[in-house]
PDB file of C-alpha atoms in Angstrom:
ATOM      1  CA  MET A 511       5.491  14.950  19.495  1.00 68.00           C
ATOM      2  CA  GLU A 512       6.158  16.291  16.061  1.00 71.00           C
ATOM      3  CA  THR A 513       2.956  17.153  13.970  1.00 77.00           C
ATOM      4  CA  LYS A 514       4.749  18.065  10.757  1.00 91.00           C
ATOM      5  CA  ILE A 515       6.506  15.071   9.548  1.00 94.00           C
ATOM      6  CA  THR A 516       8.561  15.440   6.317  1.00 95.00           C
ATOM      7  CA  ILE A 517      10.288  12.960   4.079  1.00 95.00           C
ATOM      8  CA  PRO A 518      12.144  13.469   0.908  1.00 95.00           C
ATOM      9  CA  THR A 519       8.956  13.699  -1.145  1.00 96.00           C
ATOM     10  CA  GLY A 520       7.188  16.263   1.031  1.00 96.00           C
ATOM     11  CA  THR A 521       5.049  16.503   4.144  1.00 96.00           C
ATOM     12  CA  VAL A 522       3.443  13.230   5.176  1.00 96.00           C
ATOM     13  CA  THR A 523      -0.383  13.283   4.852  1.00 95.00           C
ATOM     14  CA  ALA A 524      -1.265   9.681   5.121  1.00 93.00           C
ATOM     15  CA  ILE A 525       0.039   6.104   5.594  1.00 93.00           C
ATOM     16  CA  GLY A 526      -1.419   2.820   4.645  1.00 90.00           C
ATOM     17  CA  LYS A 527      -0.999  -0.796   3.648  1.00 89.00           C
ATOM     18  CA  PHE A 528      -1.719  -2.826   0.508  1.00 88.00           C
ATOM     19  CA  LYS A 529      -2.779  -6.405   0.593  1.00 87.00           C
ATOM     20  CA  VAL A 530      -1.812  -8.349  -2.586  1.00 90.00           C
ATOM     21  CA  PHE A 531      -4.563 -10.999  -3.073  1.00 85.00           C
ATOM     22  CA  LYS A 532      -3.930 -14.190  -4.931  1.00 85.00           C
ATOM     23  CA  THR A 533      -5.726 -14.463  -8.274  1.00 85.00           C
ATOM     24  CA  GLU A 534      -5.822 -17.253 -10.891  1.00 84.00           C
ATOM     25  CA  LYS A 535      -3.067 -15.604 -12.788  1.00 88.00           C
ATOM     26  CA  PHE A 536      -1.109 -14.299  -9.725  1.00 90.00           C
ATOM     27  CA  ASN A 537      -0.848 -17.155  -7.232  1.00 90.00           C
ATOM     28  CA  TYR A 538       1.739 -15.803  -4.831  1.00 93.00           C
ATOM     29  CA  ASN A 539       1.385 -15.033  -1.112  1.00 91.00           C
ATOM     30  CA  ILE A 540       2.971 -11.471  -0.865  1.00 93.00           C
ATOM     31  CA  PRO A 541       3.403  -9.929   2.523  1.00 91.00           C
ATOM     32  CA  VAL A 542       1.397  -6.666   3.337  1.00 89.00           C
ATOM     33  CA  LEU A 543       3.000  -3.819   1.638  1.00 93.00           C
ATOM     34  CA  VAL A 544       3.287  -0.444   3.483  1.00 94.00           C
ATOM     35  CA  PHE A 545       2.934   2.942   1.820  1.00 96.00           C
ATOM     36  CA  ILE A 546       3.289   6.611   2.826  1.00 96.00           C
ATOM     37  CA  VAL A 547       1.876   9.630   1.118  1.00 97.00           C
ATOM     38  CA  ALA A 548       3.543  13.013   1.133  1.00 97.00           C
ATOM     39  CA  LYS A 549       2.565  16.461  -0.369  1.00 97.00           C
ATOM     40  CA  LYS A 550       4.940  18.944  -1.928  1.00 97.00           C
ATOM     41  CA  ASP A 551       3.459  21.954  -3.595  1.00 95.00           C
ATOM     42  CA  ASP A 552       0.265  20.752  -5.139  1.00 95.00           C
ATOM     43  CA  ILE A 553       1.428  17.112  -5.851  1.00 97.00           C
ATOM     44  CA  TYR A 554       0.940  14.020  -3.608  1.00 98.00           C
ATOM     45  CA  THR A 555       3.301  11.296  -3.881  1.00 98.00           C
ATOM     46  CA  ALA A 556       2.590   7.781  -2.639  1.00 98.00           C
ATOM     47  CA  SER A 557       5.554   5.642  -1.953  1.00 97.00           C
ATOM     48  CA  CYS A 558       5.617   1.805  -1.288  1.00 97.00           C
ATOM     49  CA  LEU A 559       8.259   1.330   1.315  1.00 97.00           C
ATOM     50  CA  HIS A 560       8.881  -2.472   0.641  1.00 97.00           C
ATOM     51  CA  LEU A 561       9.015  -2.209  -3.206  1.00 97.00           C
ATOM     52  CA  LEU A 562      10.720   1.230  -3.340  1.00 96.00           C
ATOM     53  CA  LEU A 563       8.251   2.457  -5.873  1.00 97.00           C
ATOM     54  CA  ASP A 564       6.491   5.833  -6.131  1.00 97.00           C
ATOM     55  CA  ALA A 565       3.479   7.300  -7.981  1.00 98.00           C
ATOM     56  CA  SER A 566       2.108  10.867  -7.915  1.00 98.00           C
ATOM     57  CA  GLY A 567      -1.188  12.562  -8.404  1.00 97.00           C
ATOM     58  CA  LYS A 568      -3.200  15.737  -7.757  1.00 97.00           C
ATOM     59  CA  THR A 569      -4.974  14.090  -4.724  1.00 96.00           C
ATOM     60  CA  GLU A 570      -3.975  11.437  -2.082  1.00 94.00           C
ATOM     61  CA  ASN A 571      -6.464   8.878  -3.651  1.00 93.00           C
ATOM     62  CA  GLU A 572      -5.025   9.424  -7.226  1.00 96.00           C
ATOM     63  CA  ALA A 573      -1.485   8.886  -6.032  1.00 97.00           C
ATOM     64  CA  ILE A 574      -2.440   5.806  -4.014  1.00 95.00           C
ATOM     65  CA  SER A 575      -4.519   4.437  -6.891  1.00 95.00           C
ATOM     66  CA  ARG A 576      -1.463   4.975  -9.217  1.00 97.00           C
ATOM     67  CA  LEU A 577       0.854   3.260  -6.872  1.00 97.00           C
ATOM     68  CA  GLN A 578      -1.452   0.295  -6.650  1.00 95.00           C
ATOM     69  CA  GLN A 579      -1.302  -0.046 -10.366  1.00 96.00           C
ATOM     70  CA  VAL A 580       2.619   0.353 -10.286  1.00 97.00           C
ATOM     71  CA  CYS A 581       3.119  -2.132  -7.652  1.00 96.00           C
ATOM     72  CA  GLY A 582       0.845  -4.577  -9.429  1.00 95.00           C
ATOM     73  CA  ASP A 583       2.572  -4.034 -12.718  1.00 96.00           C
ATOM     74  CA  TYR A 584       5.939  -4.509 -11.102  1.00 96.00           C
ATOM     75  CA  LEU A 585       5.033  -7.778  -9.163  1.00 96.00           C
ATOM     76  CA  SER A 586       3.450  -9.260 -12.180  1.00 95.00           C
ATOM     77  CA  SER A 587       6.463  -8.512 -14.370  1.00 95.00           C
ATOM     78  CA  ILE A 588       9.106  -9.984 -11.875  1.00 95.00           C
ATOM     79  CA  PHE A 589       7.108 -13.038 -11.275  1.00 95.00           C
ATOM     80  CA  LYS A 590       6.324 -13.636 -14.928  1.00 92.00           C
ATOM     81  CA  LYS A 591       9.986 -13.947 -15.664  1.00 86.00           C
ATOM     82  CA  ASP A 592      11.199 -16.112 -12.886  1.00 91.00           C
ATOM     83  CA  SER A 593       9.564 -16.805  -9.640  1.00 91.00           C
ATOM     84  CA  LYS A 594      12.748 -17.754  -7.806  1.00 94.00           C
ATOM     85  CA  LEU A 595      14.496 -14.541  -8.947  1.00 95.00           C
ATOM     86  CA  ALA A 596      11.350 -12.661  -8.025  1.00 96.00           C
ATOM     87  CA  TRP A 597      11.623 -13.840  -4.532  1.00 97.00           C
ATOM     88  CA  ASP A 598      15.337 -12.938  -4.512  1.00 96.00           C
ATOM     89  CA  ILE A 599      14.539  -9.478  -5.649  1.00 96.00           C
ATOM     90  CA  LEU A 600      11.719  -9.047  -3.111  1.00 96.00           C
ATOM     91  CA  GLU A 601      14.178 -10.144  -0.383  1.00 96.00           C
ATOM     92  CA  GLU A 602      16.692  -7.442  -1.493  1.00 96.00           C
ATOM     93  CA  LEU A 603      13.957  -4.772  -1.673  1.00 96.00           C
ATOM     94  CA  PHE A 604      12.428  -5.669   1.736  1.00 95.00           C
ATOM     95  CA  THR A 605      15.707  -5.690   3.540  1.00 94.00           C
ATOM     96  CA  SER A 606      17.244  -2.607   1.906  1.00 93.00           C
ATOM     97  CA  ASP A 607      17.973   0.297   4.132  1.00 91.00           C
ATOM     98  CA  CYS A 608      17.909   2.916   1.358  1.00 91.00           C
ATOM     99  CA  ALA A 609      14.330   4.039   2.382  1.00 92.00           C
ATOM    100  CA  THR A 610      15.263   4.699   6.081  1.00 93.00           C
ATOM    101  CA  GLU A 611      13.991   8.372   5.942  1.00 94.00           C
ATOM    102  CA  PHE A 612      10.541   7.012   4.533  1.00 95.00           C
ATOM    103  CA  TRP A 613      10.327   4.231   7.234  1.00 93.00           C
ATOM    104  CA  ASN A 614      11.139   6.853   9.949  1.00 93.00           C
ATOM    105  CA  GLY A 615       8.381   9.082   8.568  1.00 94.00           C
ATOM    106  CA  TYR A 616       6.041   6.124   8.471  1.00 92.00           C
ATOM    107  CA  GLU A 617       6.765   5.176  12.177  1.00 93.00           C
ATOM    108  CA  ARG A 618       6.537   8.826  13.302  1.00 93.00           C
ATOM    109  CA  PHE A 619       3.127   9.232  11.553  1.00 91.00           C
ATOM    110  CA  LYS A 620       1.993   5.880  13.241  1.00 89.00           C
ATOM    111  CA  LEU A 621       2.950   7.266  16.588  1.00 90.00           C
ATOM    112  CA  TYR A 622       1.131  10.522  15.968  1.00 89.00           C
ATOM    113  CA  LEU A 623      -2.143   8.666  14.994  1.00 86.00           C
ATOM    114  CA  SER A 624      -1.685   6.538  18.042  1.00 85.00           C
ATOM    115  CA  ALA A 625      -1.333   9.638  20.191  1.00 86.00           C
ATOM    116  CA  LYS A 626      -4.597  10.799  18.691  1.00 84.00           C
ATOM    117  CA  ASN A 627      -6.180   7.389  19.828  1.00 81.00           C
ATOM    118  CA  VAL A 628      -6.416   6.159  16.129  1.00 76.00           C
ATOM    119  CA  SER A 629      -5.734   2.530  15.649  1.00 70.00           C
ATOM    120  CA  MET A 630      -4.879   1.163  12.220  1.00 67.00           C
ATOM    121  CA  GLU A 631      -6.093  -2.206  13.301  1.00 64.00           C
ATOM    122  CA  SER A 632      -9.629  -0.999  13.689  1.00 58.00           C
ATOM    123  CA  ASN A 633      -9.382   0.315  10.041  1.00 63.00           C
ATOM    124  CA  MET A 634      -8.339  -3.264   9.032  1.00 63.00           C
ATOM    125  CA  GLU A 635     -11.318  -4.580  10.583  1.00 65.00           C
ATOM    126  CA  LYS A 636     -13.687  -2.071   8.811  1.00 66.00           C
ATOM    127  CA  TYR A 637     -11.808  -2.835   5.584  1.00 68.00           C
ATOM    128  CA  LEU A 638     -12.106  -6.657   5.977  1.00 67.00           C
ATOM    129  CA  LEU A 639     -15.994  -6.407   6.547  1.00 65.00           C
ATOM    130  CA  LYS A 640     -16.284  -4.229   3.471  1.00 72.00           C
ATOM    131  CA  ARG A 641     -13.951  -6.573   1.525  1.00 73.00           C
ATOM    132  CA  ILE A 642     -16.079  -9.626   2.578  1.00 71.00           C
ATOM    133  CA  GLN A 643     -19.294  -7.793   1.237  1.00 70.00           C
ATOM    134  CA  ASN A 644     -17.443  -6.909  -2.041  1.00 72.00           C
ATOM    135  CA  LEU A 645     -16.121 -10.415  -2.466  1.00 71.00           C
ATOM    136  CA  MET A 646     -19.627 -11.852  -2.025  1.00 69.00           C
ATOM    137  CA  GLU A 647     -20.823  -9.446  -4.901  1.00 69.00           C
ATOM    138  CA  GLN A 648     -17.900 -10.528  -7.003  1.00 67.00           C
ATOM    139  CA  LEU A 649     -18.169 -14.243  -6.522  1.00 66.00           C
ATOM    140  CA  GLU A 650     -20.536 -14.561  -9.354  1.00 57.00           C
ATOM    141  CA  LYS A 651     -18.208 -12.544 -11.542  1.00 62.00           C
ATOM    142  CA  TRP A 652     -15.150 -14.731 -10.718  1.00 59.00           C
ATOM    143  CA  ASN A 653     -15.306 -17.122 -13.651  1.00 53.00           C
ATOM    144  CA  SER A 654     -15.645 -14.299 -16.283  1.00 58.00           C
ATOM    145  CA  SER A 655     -12.954 -12.138 -14.664  1.00 59.00           C
ATOM    146  CA  LYS A 656      -9.323 -13.036 -15.382  1.00 64.00           C
ATOM    147  CA  ASP A 657      -7.529 -10.261 -13.760  1.00 68.00           C
ATOM    148  CA  PRO A 658      -3.812 -10.756 -13.643  1.00 72.00           C
ATOM    149  CA  ILE A 659      -3.341  -9.233 -10.159  1.00 74.00           C
ATOM    150  CA  ASN A 660      -5.511  -7.686  -7.385  1.00 73.00           C
ATOM    151  CA  ILE A 661      -4.041  -5.190  -4.993  1.00 75.00           C
ATOM    152  CA  ASP A 662      -6.207  -3.349  -2.344  1.00 75.00           C
ATOM    153  CA  VAL A 663      -5.632  -0.690   0.162  1.00 80.00           C
ATOM    154  CA  VAL A 664      -6.114  -2.507   3.593  1.00 76.00           C
ATOM    155  CA  SER A 665      -5.382   0.431   5.814  1.00 78.00           C
ATOM    156  CA  TYR A 666      -5.344   4.180   5.056  1.00 80.00           C
ATOM    157  CA  ASP A 667      -4.905   7.030   7.587  1.00 79.00           C
ATOM    158  CA  THR A 668      -4.615  10.802   6.928  1.00 78.00           C
ATOM    159  CA  PHE A 669      -4.275  13.984   8.818  1.00 71.00           C
ATOM    160  CA  LYS A 670      -7.416  15.321   7.326  1.00 68.00           C
ATOM    161  CA  THR A 671      -9.742  12.522   8.541  1.00 56.00           C
ATOM    162  CA  LYS A 672      -8.241  12.225  11.980  1.00 53.00           C
ATOM    163  CA  ALA A 673      -8.032  15.880  12.893  1.00 49.00           C
ATOM    164  CA  ALA A 674     -11.879  16.181  13.505  1.00 47.00           C
TER     165      ALA A 674
END
């Protein structure tokens, strides 16, 4: 099995999923979005495979955080204009075959993690328990917060954390 997986943006270091949560200002049920992170030289690039968006940073976390913002800004902007058109745009993006190399890298990394007995589903459970705790803490702040969109990483696996 291949241990060094490369995609156009570099060597894959992590994969993950974003969950777009409904908010008062963004009341749309968006499917989970998949992302992949690759490193080339000293730059990490996180790519959302569904929305065909990228963001870079000096660390994996910085690249992922920037990608969350880019995805949020993009989704907010397309739904703000025309929600019917936004769904048409998402259908085109979700069914595009122009990210095949990225999808193949994602699937190969997922298989690599499975071979190492790492389950992304168990990460989802941990995330959800942590999210419930955070939501309980945020419940009182809800009325004062008017965030336009809320996107969280719901799964995140990397070579570094799994090699041990």
